[in-house]
Tab-separated table of C-alpha atoms in Angstrom:
chain	number	residue	atom	x	y	z
A	1	UNK	CA	75.981	59.596	-23.447
A	2	UNK	CA	74.382	58.873	-26.903
A	3	UNK	CA	70.979	58.281	-28.200
A	4	UNK	CA	69.349	56.542	-30.922
A	5	UNK	CA	66.168	57.933	-32.927
A	6	UNK	CA	64.245	56.318	-30.756
A	7	UNK	CA	65.685	58.338	-27.912
A	8	UNK	CA	66.644	55.463	-26.126
A	9	UNK	CA	70.248	54.966	-25.026
A	10	UNK	CA	72.423	52.548	-27.420
A	11	UNK	CA	73.431	48.888	-25.803
A	12	UNK	CA	76.890	48.828	-24.346
A	13	UNK	CA	78.548	45.480	-23.361
A	14	UNK	CA	79.826	42.431	-25.263
A	15	UNK	CA	77.838	40.434	-27.647
A	16	UNK	CA	76.120	38.504	-25.346
A	17	UNK	CA	75.318	41.203	-23.335
A	18	UNK	CA	73.430	43.003	-26.244
A	19	UNK	CA	71.658	40.089	-27.293
A	20	UNK	CA	69.828	39.484	-24.010
A	21	UNK	CA	65.960	39.598	-23.664
A	22	UNK	CA	62.964	37.897	-24.558
A	23	UNK	CA	61.634	36.301	-27.800
A	24	UNK	CA	57.690	35.917	-27.767
A	25	UNK	CA	55.945	32.894	-29.840
A	26	UNK	CA	51.845	33.059	-30.351
A	27	UNK	CA	49.593	30.324	-31.133
A	28	UNK	CA	50.086	28.448	-34.240
A	29	UNK	CA	49.015	25.008	-35.547
A	30	UNK	CA	50.216	21.402	-34.395
A	31	UNK	CA	49.466	17.980	-35.360
A	32	UNK	CA	47.293	16.182	-34.043
A	33	UNK	CA	46.066	18.930	-31.583
A	34	UNK	CA	45.137	21.517	-33.989
A	35	UNK	CA	45.211	24.979	-33.639
A	36	UNK	CA	47.005	26.624	-30.178
A	37	UNK	CA	46.393	29.267	-27.945
A	38	UNK	CA	49.924	28.997	-26.642
A	39	UNK	CA	52.327	31.788	-25.679
A	40	UNK	CA	56.185	30.551	-25.506
A	41	UNK	CA	59.209	32.712	-24.872
A	42	UNK	CA	62.816	32.281	-25.214
A	43	UNK	CA	65.603	33.832	-23.643
A	44	UNK	CA	67.703	35.510	-27.052
A	45	UNK	CA	71.068	35.228	-25.121
A	46	UNK	CA	71.106	31.569	-24.265
A	47	UNK	CA	70.104	28.309	-25.884
A	48	UNK	CA	67.603	26.208	-24.565
A	49	UNK	CA	63.859	24.884	-25.161
A	50	UNK	CA	60.935	27.435	-24.916
A	51	UNK	CA	59.270	28.207	-21.825
A	52	UNK	CA	55.356	28.520	-21.142
A	53	UNK	CA	54.558	32.486	-21.069
A	54	UNK	CA	50.535	31.862	-20.851
A	55	UNK	CA	47.642	31.881	-22.922
A	56	UNK	CA	45.790	33.474	-25.837
A	57	UNK	CA	42.186	34.313	-25.451
A	58	UNK	CA	41.332	32.176	-28.416
A	59	UNK	CA	43.540	29.143	-30.277
A	60	UNK	CA	44.804	30.754	-33.390
A	61	UNK	CA	46.748	30.298	-36.929
A	62	UNK	CA	48.332	32.733	-39.267
A	63	UNK	CA	48.350	35.353	-36.722
A	64	UNK	CA	50.744	38.255	-37.219
A	65	UNK	CA	53.077	39.085	-34.222
A	66	UNK	CA	55.160	42.259	-33.507
A	67	UNK	CA	56.419	44.463	-30.460
A	68	UNK	CA	58.375	46.914	-28.795
A	69	UNK	CA	61.111	46.059	-26.189
A	70	UNK	CA	58.631	46.086	-23.635
A	71	UNK	CA	54.819	44.788	-25.163
A	72	UNK	CA	54.130	41.933	-27.703
A	73	UNK	CA	51.523	42.121	-29.722
A	74	UNK	CA	49.678	39.308	-31.844
A	75	UNK	CA	47.020	40.210	-34.258
A	76	UNK	CA	44.621	38.399	-37.195
A	77	UNK	CA	44.807	34.998	-37.508
A	78	UNK	CA	42.624	32.112	-38.487
A	79	UNK	CA	40.400	29.945	-35.974
A	80	UNK	CA	39.846	26.316	-35.879
A	81	UNK	CA	36.282	26.546	-37.622
A	82	UNK	CA	38.000	28.244	-40.689
A	83	UNK	CA	37.173	31.781	-39.298
A	84	UNK	CA	39.195	34.833	-39.978
A	85	UNK	CA	39.703	37.394	-36.822
A	86	UNK	CA	40.566	40.688	-36.195
A	87	UNK	CA	41.761	40.719	-32.906
A	88	UNK	CA	44.706	42.177	-31.478
A	89	UNK	CA	46.125	41.183	-28.168
A	90	UNK	CA	48.942	41.753	-26.104
A	91	UNK	CA	51.515	40.861	-23.415
A	92	UNK	CA	54.154	42.659	-21.333
A	93	UNK	CA	57.241	41.150	-22.436
A	94	UNK	CA	58.790	41.043	-19.003
A	95	UNK	CA	56.035	39.543	-17.027
A	96	UNK	CA	54.760	36.267	-18.004
A	97	UNK	CA	50.579	35.934	-18.374
A	98	UNK	CA	48.016	35.401	-20.721
A	99	UNK	CA	47.259	37.781	-23.316
A	100	UNK	CA	44.774	40.701	-23.020
A	101	UNK	CA	42.585	42.747	-25.609
A	102	UNK	CA	44.375	45.389	-27.283
A	103	UNK	CA	41.920	46.202	-30.201
A	104	UNK	CA	41.103	45.189	-33.735
A	105	UNK	CA	42.499	45.496	-37.176
A	106	UNK	CA	40.476	47.005	-39.556
A	107	UNK	CA	39.218	43.553	-41.363
A	108	UNK	CA	39.449	40.236	-40.467
A	109	UNK	CA	42.258	38.053	-42.057
A	110	UNK	CA	44.840	35.974	-41.654
A	111	UNK	CA	48.141	35.252	-43.080
A	112	UNK	CA	48.789	38.884	-42.046
A	113	UNK	CA	52.328	39.142	-41.430
A	114	UNK	CA	53.239	42.492	-39.064
A	115	UNK	CA	56.802	44.713	-38.132
A	116	UNK	CA	57.171	47.103	-35.685
A	117	UNK	CA	59.736	49.800	-34.637
A	118	UNK	CA	59.456	50.992	-30.923
A	119	UNK	CA	56.741	52.911	-31.521
A	120	UNK	CA	54.393	51.497	-34.296
A	121	UNK	CA	53.067	48.458	-35.519
A	122	UNK	CA	52.413	47.712	-39.034
A	123	UNK	CA	49.843	44.435	-40.319
A	124	UNK	CA	50.468	44.287	-44.062
A	125	UNK	CA	48.507	42.197	-46.387
A	126	UNK	CA	46.365	38.863	-45.773
A	127	UNK	CA	43.565	37.004	-46.541
A	128	UNK	CA	40.080	35.470	-46.000
A	129	UNK	CA	38.395	32.600	-47.878
A	130	UNK	CA	37.002	34.965	-50.891
A	131	UNK	CA	39.479	38.049	-50.725
A	132	UNK	CA	43.240	38.767	-50.601
A	133	UNK	CA	43.759	42.021	-49.211
A	134	UNK	CA	46.218	45.017	-49.828
A	135	UNK	CA	45.667	46.582	-46.699
A	136	UNK	CA	48.515	48.019	-44.250
A	137	UNK	CA	47.009	48.893	-40.627
A	138	UNK	CA	48.777	50.287	-38.013
A	139	UNK	CA	48.893	50.862	-33.950
A	140	UNK	CA	50.560	52.773	-31.900
A	141	UNK	CA	52.026	49.837	-29.262
A	142	UNK	CA	52.255	51.913	-26.213
A	143	UNK	CA	48.609	52.716	-26.445
A	144	UNK	CA	45.637	50.025	-26.585
A	145	UNK	CA	43.351	50.568	-29.384
A	146	UNK	CA	41.934	49.991	-32.376
A	147	UNK	CA	44.314	49.740	-35.721
A	148	UNK	CA	44.024	52.792	-37.920
A	149	UNK	CA	44.458	52.477	-41.903
A	150	UNK	CA	48.135	53.128	-42.727
A	151	UNK	CA	47.801	52.743	-46.570
A	152	UNK	CA	47.775	50.188	-49.159
A	153	UNK	CA	50.503	47.727	-51.003
A	154	UNK	CA	50.518	49.425	-54.646
A	155	UNK	CA	51.556	46.623	-56.776
A	156	UNK	CA	49.178	43.490	-55.711
A	157	UNK	CA	47.050	42.386	-52.977
A	158	UNK	CA	49.070	39.419	-51.261
A	159	UNK	CA	49.107	37.283	-48.371
A	160	UNK	CA	51.613	35.337	-46.370
A	161	UNK	CA	54.177	37.983	-46.906
A	162	UNK	CA	57.703	38.014	-45.226
A	163	UNK	CA	57.701	41.117	-43.504
A	164	UNK	CA	60.846	42.877	-41.900
A	165	UNK	CA	62.180	46.455	-40.605
A	166	UNK	CA	64.829	48.577	-39.754
A	167	UNK	CA	63.625	51.657	-37.040
A	168	UNK	CA	62.835	53.517	-39.898
A	169	UNK	CA	61.332	51.282	-42.898
A	170	UNK	CA	58.901	48.419	-43.183
A	171	UNK	CA	59.304	45.898	-46.148
A	172	UNK	CA	56.986	43.456	-47.309
A	173	UNK	CA	58.673	40.707	-49.226
A	174	UNK	CA	56.957	38.192	-51.584
A	175	UNK	CA	53.891	36.942	-50.798
A	176	UNK	CA	50.782	35.124	-52.688
A	177	UNK	CA	47.925	35.985	-54.726
A	178	UNK	CA	47.371	32.923	-57.045
A	179	UNK	CA	50.776	32.867	-57.597
A	180	UNK	CA	54.235	32.954	-55.527
A	181	UNK	CA	55.609	36.809	-55.999
A	182	UNK	CA	58.782	38.242	-55.898
A	183	UNK	CA	57.796	41.967	-55.228
A	184	UNK	CA	59.351	43.908	-52.198
A	185	UNK	CA	57.751	47.174	-51.440
A	186	UNK	CA	58.470	49.710	-48.058
A	187	UNK	CA	57.008	52.068	-46.323
A	188	UNK	CA	58.574	54.707	-43.781
A	189	UNK	CA	57.231	53.583	-40.429
A	190	UNK	CA	56.979	56.882	-38.998
A	191	UNK	CA	54.540	58.293	-41.740
A	192	UNK	CA	51.247	57.137	-43.044
A	193	UNK	CA	51.301	56.271	-47.034
A	194	UNK	CA	51.059	53.441	-49.574
A	195	UNK	CA	53.605	51.054	-50.300
A	196	UNK	CA	56.648	52.091	-52.596
A	197	UNK	CA	58.359	49.231	-55.143
A	198	UNK	CA	61.561	48.609	-53.554
A	199	UNK	CA	62.916	45.858	-55.833
A	200	UNK	CA	62.617	42.221	-56.561
A	201	UNK	CA	63.426	38.988	-54.939
A	202	UNK	CA	65.714	36.707	-56.791
A	203	UNK	CA	62.413	33.983	-56.976
A	204	UNK	CA	58.804	34.048	-56.260
A	205	UNK	CA	57.926	32.946	-52.744
A	206	UNK	CA	55.739	33.233	-50.052
A	207	UNK	CA	55.199	31.796	-46.630
A	208	UNK	CA	58.796	32.596	-46.061
A	209	UNK	CA	60.502	34.256	-42.823
A	210	UNK	CA	62.145	37.867	-42.963
A	211	UNK	CA	64.726	38.891	-40.051
A	212	UNK	CA	66.810	42.252	-40.078
A	213	UNK	CA	69.025	44.515	-38.307
A	214	UNK	CA	69.075	48.239	-38.498
A	215	UNK	CA	71.179	47.740	-41.941
A	216	UNK	CA	70.426	44.296	-43.925
A	217	UNK	CA	67.283	42.567	-44.531
A	218	UNK	CA	67.255	38.879	-45.328
A	219	UNK	CA	64.035	36.905	-46.581
A	220	UNK	CA	64.840	33.430	-46.065
A	221	UNK	CA	62.818	30.114	-47.303
A	222	UNK	CA	59.003	29.869	-48.280
A	223	UNK	CA	56.921	28.070	-50.686
A	224	UNK	CA	57.244	28.586	-54.398
A	225	UNK	CA	56.475	26.997	-57.793
A	226	UNK	CA	56.519	24.417	-58.043
A	227	UNK	CA	58.451	23.276	-54.815
A	228	UNK	CA	59.378	24.550	-51.193
A	229	UNK	CA	62.510	27.378	-51.557
A	230	UNK	CA	65.467	27.074	-49.475
A	231	UNK	CA	66.813	30.450	-50.822
A	232	UNK	CA	67.823	33.245	-48.605
A	233	UNK	CA	67.688	36.811	-50.162
A	234	UNK	CA	69.023	40.261	-48.897
A	235	UNK	CA	69.003	43.608	-49.486
A	236	UNK	CA	70.246	46.435	-47.822
A	237	UNK	CA	67.278	48.450	-46.326
A	238	UNK	CA	68.311	52.000	-46.814
A	239	UNK	CA	68.609	51.869	-50.527
A	240	UNK	CA	66.289	50.341	-52.750
A	241	UNK	CA	67.188	47.794	-55.462
């Protein structure tokens, strides 16, 4: 028997068994319908269309989603009237249902991407119509409650950051503050504190996606200047560069 840093027995079996589980998608925007309150899920180990999971308490776009192996969280976002919200909602991943209230972020904001390990969820940056935020909020995923201040981004306040993580570190990759940035910052998830410079992407971009395993993070696509970016960058999470 052996355990991980999160005191969970590590997965056994072949690669199809290790990939099992559900992926949850929260809200979004669809033309011409508009802002959505839909929650969908996919079975990660098998190909197929998304399946209805339930509904959010209100329609929203540009929220940040994160979670543990048991609970998914959706925080922040923009309503159809343009208002930004601070609401965090949660679902239990194994059981299809509507979301329930979890708590609130420290500010109303959209484009605040999120990351997590099995214990904590983080929301990094974001914006409202007049302000771009450098805020980092955190919650304990197992316990409903309002988010608390984790620290701040230290180089520039940004929104539409690509966020991903290992079990120990969260990375904020790129973002927008009036221009598309190539900045990467990181935090240690288990301890509160401001972001630390990690290095740079190969090009400035925002509204991209980031994915990772425990070793490597990949920043995929995004919006740059003057056009959409098709670049995929990677870093080794444990070492800066």
